[in-house]
Short mmCIF file of C-alpha atoms in Angstrom, two decimals:
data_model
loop_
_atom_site.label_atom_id
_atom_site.label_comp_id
_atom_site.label_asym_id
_atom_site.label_seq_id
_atom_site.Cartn_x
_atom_site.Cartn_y
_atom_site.Cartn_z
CA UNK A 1 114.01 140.63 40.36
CA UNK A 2 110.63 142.09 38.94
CA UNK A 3 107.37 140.87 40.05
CA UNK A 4 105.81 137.98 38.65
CA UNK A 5 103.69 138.82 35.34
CA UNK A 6 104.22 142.47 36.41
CA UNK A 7 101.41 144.36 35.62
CA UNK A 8 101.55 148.11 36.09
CA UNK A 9 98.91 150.44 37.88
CA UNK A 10 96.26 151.86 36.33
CA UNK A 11 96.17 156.03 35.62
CA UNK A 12 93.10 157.86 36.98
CA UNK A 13 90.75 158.41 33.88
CA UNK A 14 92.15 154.78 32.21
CA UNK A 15 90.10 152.16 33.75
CA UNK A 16 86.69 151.12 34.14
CA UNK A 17 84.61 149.72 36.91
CA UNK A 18 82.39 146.65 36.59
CA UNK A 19 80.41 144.76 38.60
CA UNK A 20 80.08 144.13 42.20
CA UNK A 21 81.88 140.90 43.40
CA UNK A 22 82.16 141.21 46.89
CA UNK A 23 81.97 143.57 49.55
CA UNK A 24 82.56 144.07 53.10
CA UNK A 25 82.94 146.06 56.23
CA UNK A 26 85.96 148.19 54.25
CA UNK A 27 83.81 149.18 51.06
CA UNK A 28 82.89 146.53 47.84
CA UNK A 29 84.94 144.92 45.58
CA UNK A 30 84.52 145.60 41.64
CA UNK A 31 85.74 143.43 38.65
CA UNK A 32 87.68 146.36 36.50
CA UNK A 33 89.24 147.22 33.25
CA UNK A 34 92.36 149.02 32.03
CA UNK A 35 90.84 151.07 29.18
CA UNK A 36 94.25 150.82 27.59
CA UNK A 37 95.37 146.99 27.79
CA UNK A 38 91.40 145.86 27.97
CA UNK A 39 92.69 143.44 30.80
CA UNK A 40 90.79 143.10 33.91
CA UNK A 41 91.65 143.16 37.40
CA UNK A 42 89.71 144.47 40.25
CA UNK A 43 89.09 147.72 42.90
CA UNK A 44 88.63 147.72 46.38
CA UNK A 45 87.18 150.79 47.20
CA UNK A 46 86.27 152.40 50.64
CA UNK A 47 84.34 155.50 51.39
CA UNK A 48 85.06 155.54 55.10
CA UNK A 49 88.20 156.43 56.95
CA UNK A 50 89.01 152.85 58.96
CA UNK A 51 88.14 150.93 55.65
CA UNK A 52 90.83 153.39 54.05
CA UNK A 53 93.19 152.30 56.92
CA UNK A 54 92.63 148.60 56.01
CA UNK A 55 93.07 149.16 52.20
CA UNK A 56 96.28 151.51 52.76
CA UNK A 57 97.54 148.52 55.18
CA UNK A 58 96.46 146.03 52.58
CA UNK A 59 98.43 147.70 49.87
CA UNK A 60 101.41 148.52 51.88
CA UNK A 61 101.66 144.61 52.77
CA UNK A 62 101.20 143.65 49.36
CA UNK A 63 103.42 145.69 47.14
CA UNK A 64 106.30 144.32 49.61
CA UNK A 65 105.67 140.92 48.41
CA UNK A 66 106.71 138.74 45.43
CA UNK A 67 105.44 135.42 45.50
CA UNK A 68 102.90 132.82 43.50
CA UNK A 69 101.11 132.29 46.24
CA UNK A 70 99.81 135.79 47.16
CA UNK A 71 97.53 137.69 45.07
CA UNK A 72 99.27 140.64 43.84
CA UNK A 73 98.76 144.19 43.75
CA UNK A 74 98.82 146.95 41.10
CA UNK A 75 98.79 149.55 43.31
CA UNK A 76 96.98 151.88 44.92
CA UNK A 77 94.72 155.32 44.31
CA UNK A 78 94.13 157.78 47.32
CA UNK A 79 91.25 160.17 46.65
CA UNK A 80 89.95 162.88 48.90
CA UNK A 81 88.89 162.34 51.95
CA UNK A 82 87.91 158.74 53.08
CA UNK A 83 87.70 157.48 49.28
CA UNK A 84 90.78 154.61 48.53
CA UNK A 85 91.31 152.29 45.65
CA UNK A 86 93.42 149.28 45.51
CA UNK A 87 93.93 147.38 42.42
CA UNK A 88 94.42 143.96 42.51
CA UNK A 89 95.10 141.05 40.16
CA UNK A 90 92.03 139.17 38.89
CA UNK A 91 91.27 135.61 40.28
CA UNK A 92 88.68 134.39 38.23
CA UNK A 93 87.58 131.34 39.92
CA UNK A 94 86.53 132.99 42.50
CA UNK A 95 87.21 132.28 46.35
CA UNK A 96 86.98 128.51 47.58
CA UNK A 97 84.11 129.60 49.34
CA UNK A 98 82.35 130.35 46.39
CA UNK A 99 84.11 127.16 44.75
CA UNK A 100 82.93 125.01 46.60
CA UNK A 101 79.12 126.09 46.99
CA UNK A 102 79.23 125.29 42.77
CA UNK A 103 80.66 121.78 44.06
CA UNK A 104 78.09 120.64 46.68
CA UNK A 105 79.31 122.89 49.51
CA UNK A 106 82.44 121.17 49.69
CA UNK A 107 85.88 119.64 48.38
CA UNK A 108 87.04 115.86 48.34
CA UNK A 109 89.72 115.33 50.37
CA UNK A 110 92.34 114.93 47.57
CA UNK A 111 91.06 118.65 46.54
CA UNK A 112 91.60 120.05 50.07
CA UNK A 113 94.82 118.09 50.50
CA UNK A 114 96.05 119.75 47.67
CA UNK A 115 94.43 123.41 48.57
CA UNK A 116 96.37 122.92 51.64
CA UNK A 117 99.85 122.48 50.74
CA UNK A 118 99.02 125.62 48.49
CA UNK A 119 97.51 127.58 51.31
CA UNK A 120 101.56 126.52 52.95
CA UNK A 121 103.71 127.69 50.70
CA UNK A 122 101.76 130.95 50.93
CA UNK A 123 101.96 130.93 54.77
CA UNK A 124 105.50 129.89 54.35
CA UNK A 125 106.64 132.76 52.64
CA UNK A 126 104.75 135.25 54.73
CA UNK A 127 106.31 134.03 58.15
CA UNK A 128 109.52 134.42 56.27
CA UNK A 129 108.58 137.72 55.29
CA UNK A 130 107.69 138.21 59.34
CA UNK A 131 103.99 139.10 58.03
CA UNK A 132 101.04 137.04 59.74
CA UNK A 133 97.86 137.11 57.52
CA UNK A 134 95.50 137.21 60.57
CA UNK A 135 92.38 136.82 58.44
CA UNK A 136 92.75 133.00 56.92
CA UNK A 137 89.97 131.08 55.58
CA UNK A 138 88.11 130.13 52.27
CA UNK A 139 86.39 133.51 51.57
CA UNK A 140 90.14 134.60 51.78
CA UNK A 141 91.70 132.24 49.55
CA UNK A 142 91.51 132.67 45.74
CA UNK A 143 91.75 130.27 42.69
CA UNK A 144 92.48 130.68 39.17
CA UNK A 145 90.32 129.27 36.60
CA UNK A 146 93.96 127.02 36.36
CA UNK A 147 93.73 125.78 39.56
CA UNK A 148 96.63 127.98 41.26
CA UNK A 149 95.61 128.98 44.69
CA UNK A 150 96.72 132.52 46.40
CA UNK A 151 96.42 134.38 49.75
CA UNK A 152 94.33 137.30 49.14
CA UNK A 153 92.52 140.43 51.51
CA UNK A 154 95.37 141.48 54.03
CA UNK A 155 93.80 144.25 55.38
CA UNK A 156 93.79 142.29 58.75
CA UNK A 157 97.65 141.32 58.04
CA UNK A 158 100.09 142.15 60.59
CA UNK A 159 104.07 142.78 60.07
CA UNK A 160 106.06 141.40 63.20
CA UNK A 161 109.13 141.91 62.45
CA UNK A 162 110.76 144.33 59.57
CA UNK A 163 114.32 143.39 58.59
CA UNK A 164 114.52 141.26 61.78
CA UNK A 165 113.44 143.58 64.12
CA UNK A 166 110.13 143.76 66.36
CA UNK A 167 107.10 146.03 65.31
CA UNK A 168 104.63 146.70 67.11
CA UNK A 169 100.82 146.57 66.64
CA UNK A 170 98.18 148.23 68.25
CA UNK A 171 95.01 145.90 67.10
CA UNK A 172 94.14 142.62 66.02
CA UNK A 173 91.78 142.18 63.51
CA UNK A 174 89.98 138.83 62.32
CA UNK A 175 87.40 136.33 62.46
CA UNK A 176 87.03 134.95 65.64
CA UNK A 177 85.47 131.06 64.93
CA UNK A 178 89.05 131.05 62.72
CA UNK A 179 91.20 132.37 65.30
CA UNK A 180 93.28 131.18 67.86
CA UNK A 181 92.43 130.83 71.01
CA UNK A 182 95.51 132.90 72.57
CA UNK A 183 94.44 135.29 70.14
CA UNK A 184 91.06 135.88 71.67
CA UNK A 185 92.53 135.61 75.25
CA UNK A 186 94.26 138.63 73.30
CA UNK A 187 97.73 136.89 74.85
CA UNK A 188 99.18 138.19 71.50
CA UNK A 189 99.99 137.64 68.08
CA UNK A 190 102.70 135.24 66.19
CA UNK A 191 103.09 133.10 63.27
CA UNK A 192 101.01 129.94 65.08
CA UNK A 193 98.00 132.08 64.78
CA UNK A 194 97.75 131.48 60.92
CA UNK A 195 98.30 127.30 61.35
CA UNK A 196 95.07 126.97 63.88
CA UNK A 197 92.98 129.36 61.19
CA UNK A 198 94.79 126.84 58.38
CA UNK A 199 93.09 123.93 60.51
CA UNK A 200 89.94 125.70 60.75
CA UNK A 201 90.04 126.35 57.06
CA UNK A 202 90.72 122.97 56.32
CA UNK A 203 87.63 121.70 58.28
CA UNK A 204 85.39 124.46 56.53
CA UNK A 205 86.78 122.94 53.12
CA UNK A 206 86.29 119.10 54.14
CA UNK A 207 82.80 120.05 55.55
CA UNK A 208 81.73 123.12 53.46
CA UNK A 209 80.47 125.22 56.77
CA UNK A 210 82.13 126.95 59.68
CA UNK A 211 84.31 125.77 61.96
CA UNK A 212 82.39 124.95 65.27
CA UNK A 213 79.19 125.42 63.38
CA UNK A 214 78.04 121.85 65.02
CA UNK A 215 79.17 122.87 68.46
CA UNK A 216 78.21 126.49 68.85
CA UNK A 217 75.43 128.83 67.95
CA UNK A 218 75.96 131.74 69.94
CA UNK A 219 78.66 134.44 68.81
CA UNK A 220 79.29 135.10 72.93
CA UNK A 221 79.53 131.47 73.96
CA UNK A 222 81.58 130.89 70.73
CA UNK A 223 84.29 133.12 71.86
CA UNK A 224 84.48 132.01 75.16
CA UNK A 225 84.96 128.60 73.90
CA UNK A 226 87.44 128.69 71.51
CA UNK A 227 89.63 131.26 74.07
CA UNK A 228 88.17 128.85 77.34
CA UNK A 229 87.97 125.18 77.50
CA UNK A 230 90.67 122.80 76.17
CA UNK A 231 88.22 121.43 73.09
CA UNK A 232 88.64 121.79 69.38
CA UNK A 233 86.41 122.16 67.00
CA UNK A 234 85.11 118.94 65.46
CA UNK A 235 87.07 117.34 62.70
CA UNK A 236 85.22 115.72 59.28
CA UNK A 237 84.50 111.93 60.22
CA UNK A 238 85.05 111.02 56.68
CA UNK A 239 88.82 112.33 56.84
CA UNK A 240 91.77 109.64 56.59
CA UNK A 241 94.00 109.17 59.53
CA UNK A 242 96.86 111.40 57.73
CA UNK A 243 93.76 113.98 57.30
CA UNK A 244 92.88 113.88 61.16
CA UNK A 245 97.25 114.09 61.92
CA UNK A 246 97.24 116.98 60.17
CA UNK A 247 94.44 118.62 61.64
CA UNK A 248 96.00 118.00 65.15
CA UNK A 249 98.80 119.38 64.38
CA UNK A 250 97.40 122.73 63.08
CA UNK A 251 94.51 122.93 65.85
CA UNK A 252 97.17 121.98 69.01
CA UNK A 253 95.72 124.84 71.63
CA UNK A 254 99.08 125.10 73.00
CA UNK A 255 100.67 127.54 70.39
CA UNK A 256 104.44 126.15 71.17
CA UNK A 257 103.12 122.49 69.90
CA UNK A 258 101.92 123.73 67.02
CA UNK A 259 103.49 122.89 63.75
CA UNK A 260 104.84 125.60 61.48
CA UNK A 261 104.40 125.90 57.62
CA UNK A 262 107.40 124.49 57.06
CA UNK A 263 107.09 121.40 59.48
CA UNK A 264 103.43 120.90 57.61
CA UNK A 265 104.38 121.41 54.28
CA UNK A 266 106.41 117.49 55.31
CA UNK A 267 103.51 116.59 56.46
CA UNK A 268 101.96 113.18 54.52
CA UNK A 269 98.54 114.89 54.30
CA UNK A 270 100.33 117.42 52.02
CA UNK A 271 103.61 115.97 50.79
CA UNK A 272 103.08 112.17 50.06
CA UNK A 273 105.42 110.70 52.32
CA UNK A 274 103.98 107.32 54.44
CA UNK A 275 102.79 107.90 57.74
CA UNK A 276 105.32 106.35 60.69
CA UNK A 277 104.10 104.57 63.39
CA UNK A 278 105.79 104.30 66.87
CA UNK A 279 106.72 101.52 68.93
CA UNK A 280 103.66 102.12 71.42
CA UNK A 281 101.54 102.31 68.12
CA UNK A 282 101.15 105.92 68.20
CA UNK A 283 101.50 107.56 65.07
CA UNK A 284 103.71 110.69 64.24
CA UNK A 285 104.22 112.20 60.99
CA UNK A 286 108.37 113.30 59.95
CA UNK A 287 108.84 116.88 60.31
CA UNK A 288 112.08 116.37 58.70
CA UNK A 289 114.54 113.90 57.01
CA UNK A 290 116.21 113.37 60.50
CA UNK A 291 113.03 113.18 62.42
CA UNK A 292 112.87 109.24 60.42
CA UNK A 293 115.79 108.46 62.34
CA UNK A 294 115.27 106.46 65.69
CA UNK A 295 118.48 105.65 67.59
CA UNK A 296 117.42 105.89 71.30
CA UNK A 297 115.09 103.57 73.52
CA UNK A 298 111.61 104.63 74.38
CA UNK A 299 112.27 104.86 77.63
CA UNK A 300 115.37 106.77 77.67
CA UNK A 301 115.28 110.10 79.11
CA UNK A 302 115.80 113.39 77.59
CA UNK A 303 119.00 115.24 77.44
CA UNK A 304 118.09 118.73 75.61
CA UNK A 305 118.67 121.72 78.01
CA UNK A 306 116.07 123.49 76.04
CA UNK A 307 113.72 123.90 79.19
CA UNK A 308 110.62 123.48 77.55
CA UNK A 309 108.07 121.58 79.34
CA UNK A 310 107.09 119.87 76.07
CA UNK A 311 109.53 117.92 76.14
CA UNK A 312 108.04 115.94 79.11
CA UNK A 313 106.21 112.83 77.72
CA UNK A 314 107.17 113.64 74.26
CA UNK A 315 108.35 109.91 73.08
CA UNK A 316 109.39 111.05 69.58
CA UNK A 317 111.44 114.18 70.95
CA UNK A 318 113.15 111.66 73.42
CA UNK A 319 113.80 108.38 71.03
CA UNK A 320 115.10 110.81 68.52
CA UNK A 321 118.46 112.63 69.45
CA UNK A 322 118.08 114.89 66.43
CA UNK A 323 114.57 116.03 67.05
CA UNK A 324 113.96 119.20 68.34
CA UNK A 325 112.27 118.71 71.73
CA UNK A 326 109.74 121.48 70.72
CA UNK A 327 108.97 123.85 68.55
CA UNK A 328 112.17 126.45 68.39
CA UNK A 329 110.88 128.80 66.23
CA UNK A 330 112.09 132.60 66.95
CA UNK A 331 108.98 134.39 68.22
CA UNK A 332 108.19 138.36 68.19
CA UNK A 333 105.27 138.54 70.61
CA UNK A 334 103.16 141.57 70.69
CA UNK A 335 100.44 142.23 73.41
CA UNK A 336 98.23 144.46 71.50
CA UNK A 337 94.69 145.25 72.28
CA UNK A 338 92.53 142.80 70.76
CA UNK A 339 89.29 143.56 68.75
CA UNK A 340 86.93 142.32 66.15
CA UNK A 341 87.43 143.31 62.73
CA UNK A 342 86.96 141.39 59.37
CA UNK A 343 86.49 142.29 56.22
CA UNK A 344 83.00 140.58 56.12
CA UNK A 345 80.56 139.67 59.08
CA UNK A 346 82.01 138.67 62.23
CA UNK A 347 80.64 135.46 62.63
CA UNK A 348 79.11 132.59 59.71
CA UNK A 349 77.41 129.63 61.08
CA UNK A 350 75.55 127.38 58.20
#
C-alpha cells in the first residue's frame, strides 16, 4: 500500500530553503520549497557528525513507517562530510508547545483529552512496529492547521525488535524530566518508557510548563528524583477524576503496572466510556470489554499461575477471572548505556 498523500523527495538543485523554525543540538530546522511543485515541507540539516547520526537514524525510522499519526518523511540527502538533510512533511500549526504559548500557556482539558488519545494511536502503532520514540513531549508533537496531531523528531527513537526479533542498542537518548525513572537508573529500555513521558506530556499540556517544574529546580537533584524516591511529579489540581486515573496509570513507577497504548486508548479520559467504581469505592477504569465483567467475590483469592507479584492486593485482577493479573505484554529489554541526548536543551523548567 503506498504512503499516505505520498509525496516524493526532493532532487538536489530543486528546492529552496526558508526560514529558521527550530533548531537544536543536531543542526536547525528550515521551512522549504520544492521549486517544481511550489509545496513546502521542511529540512533538518546537521553540520556535525553525531547530529548526522541522529538525522540518518531519524530517517531510517521514518521511511519504515506508514501511519496518520507520525509525521512523514520525504527522504533524505547525504552531503560530504558531516552535512545531512532530511525532508519532512510540513506541520503548519506548529508544535503544541508553541500551540499552546498562543493559547495562554496551556490547553483545556477537553483539548488535552483529545491530544492524548491522538498522541495513542501514534504510540500504538509504534510499539506495534517494536519502535519506542524515546523523546515524547509537546515540543515533539505536531499539529496541523486541521487539528490532526503527529509524532514527529525520532532521532532519539529506538527499534527493539525487527520482524520479532531483539536489537540491540548501545545509547539512550532523551529528556530526562520526561523520562522514566528505570530509564535513568539506565535499567533499560521498553515500550512503558513512552506511557510515563505520555503522562508527563499530559501534565506539561494541562499546566503549560515542565513536568516537576514545581518540585525541582536543580538538573542534578532532578535526576536523582525522578530515578530515586517513589514520588511523581505533581498532577494539575483542576483535572477531573478520569483526568487524575489516567495520569496514574501512565506515571505508575513500577514499569510492569503501567498501562500500554492500547489499555489507555479504553481509557474514559480518552475514549468516553463511564468510569466504574468498585465495591470498596475505589475506582478503576475498563481496560477491556471483559475487564466490565465481575463474577468473583472481593475477597476471593487469586488463581492465575502468572507469578507476578502484582497480582497481590490487586482487587480488580482477583474479582475478575478474565482480567489479566498484570500487565503481559512481551518485553525486549536492552541494558544499554544510558546518556543524555535531546534534540533541544536537556532540561526546561518555566
Amino acid at each position: 500500500m503506498g504512503r499516505i498523500d505520498e509525496c516524493t523527495s526532493p532532487l538536489p538543485g530543486e528546492w529552496m530553503k526558508g526560514k529558521l523554525v527550530g533548531s537544536g543540538s543536531f543542526g536547525s530546522v528550515h521551512l522549504a520549497m520544492s521549486k517544481s511543485t511550489g509545496g513546502l515541507f521542511v529540512v533538518k540539516s546537521s553540520q556535525s557528525c553525531d547530529g548526522a547520526l541522529a538525522l540518518e537514524n531519524e530517517a531510517m525510522i521514518l521511511e519504515s513507517l506508514n501511519s496518520p499519526y507520525v509525521v512523514r518523511c520525504m527522504g533524505i540527502e547525504n552531503g560530504r562530510g558531516k552535512s545531512c538533510n532530511v525532508f519532512l512533511e510540513y506541520m503548519a500549526g506548529g508544535s503544541l508547545s508553541d500551540v499552546a504559548q498562543i493559547f495562554a500557556g496551556a490547553f483545556d482539558e477537553d483539548v488535552v483529552r483529545l491530544y492524548s488519545r491522538e498522541i495513542l494511536h501514534g504510540l500504538k502503532y509504534l510499539h506495534k512496529k517494536g519502535i519506542v520514540h524515546c523523546d515524547l513531549k509537546c515540543k515533539n508533537v505536531l499539529l496541523s492547521s486541521s487539528g490532526n496531531v503527529k509524532l514527529a523528531d525520532f532521532g532519539c527513537a529506538k527499534r527493539l525488535k525487527d520482524e520479532g526479533n531483539p536489537v540491540l542498542s548501545t545509547a539512550i537518548g532523551g529528556t530526562p524530566l520526561w523520562m522514566a525513572p528505570e530509564v535513568l537508573r539506565n535499567e533499560g529500555l521498553d515500550f512503558a518508557c513512552d506511557i510515563w513521558s505520555l503522562g508527563c506530556t499530559v501534565i506539561e499540556m494541562a499546566t503549560g510548563r515542565a513536568p516537576w517544574a514545581a518540585e525541582i529546580s536543580d538538573p542534578v537533584a532532578a535526576v536523582l528524583k525522578i530515578a530515586c524516591s517513589s514520588e511523581r511529579p505533581q498532577f494539575p489540581r483542576h483535572f477531573s477524576s478520569e483526568g487524575l486515573d489516567f495520569l496514574a496509570k501512565c506515571l505508575e513507577r513500577d514499569p510492569k503496572r503501567r498501562w500500554s497504548a492500547e489499555q489507555l486508548l479504553n481509557h474514559p479520559f480518552v475514549s468516553g466510556n463511564p468510569m466504574r467504581v468498585s465495591r470498596k469505592g475505589e475506582t478503576f477504569s475498563p481496560a477491556s470489554t471483559l475487564d466490565d465483567i465481575a463474577t468473583y467475590d472481593d475477597t476471593s483469592e487469586c488463581n492465575s499461575d502468572c507469578g507476578d507479584e502484582s497480582c497481590e492486593g490487586n482487587e480488580f485482577a482477583v474479582r475478575n477471572p478474565f482480567s489479566r493479573c498484570s500487565d503481559e505484554r512481551s518485553r525486549n529489554t536492552v541494558k544499554p548505556v544510558c546518556h543524555f541526548e535531546s534534540s533541544e536543551f536537556w532540561i526546561t523548567v518555566r
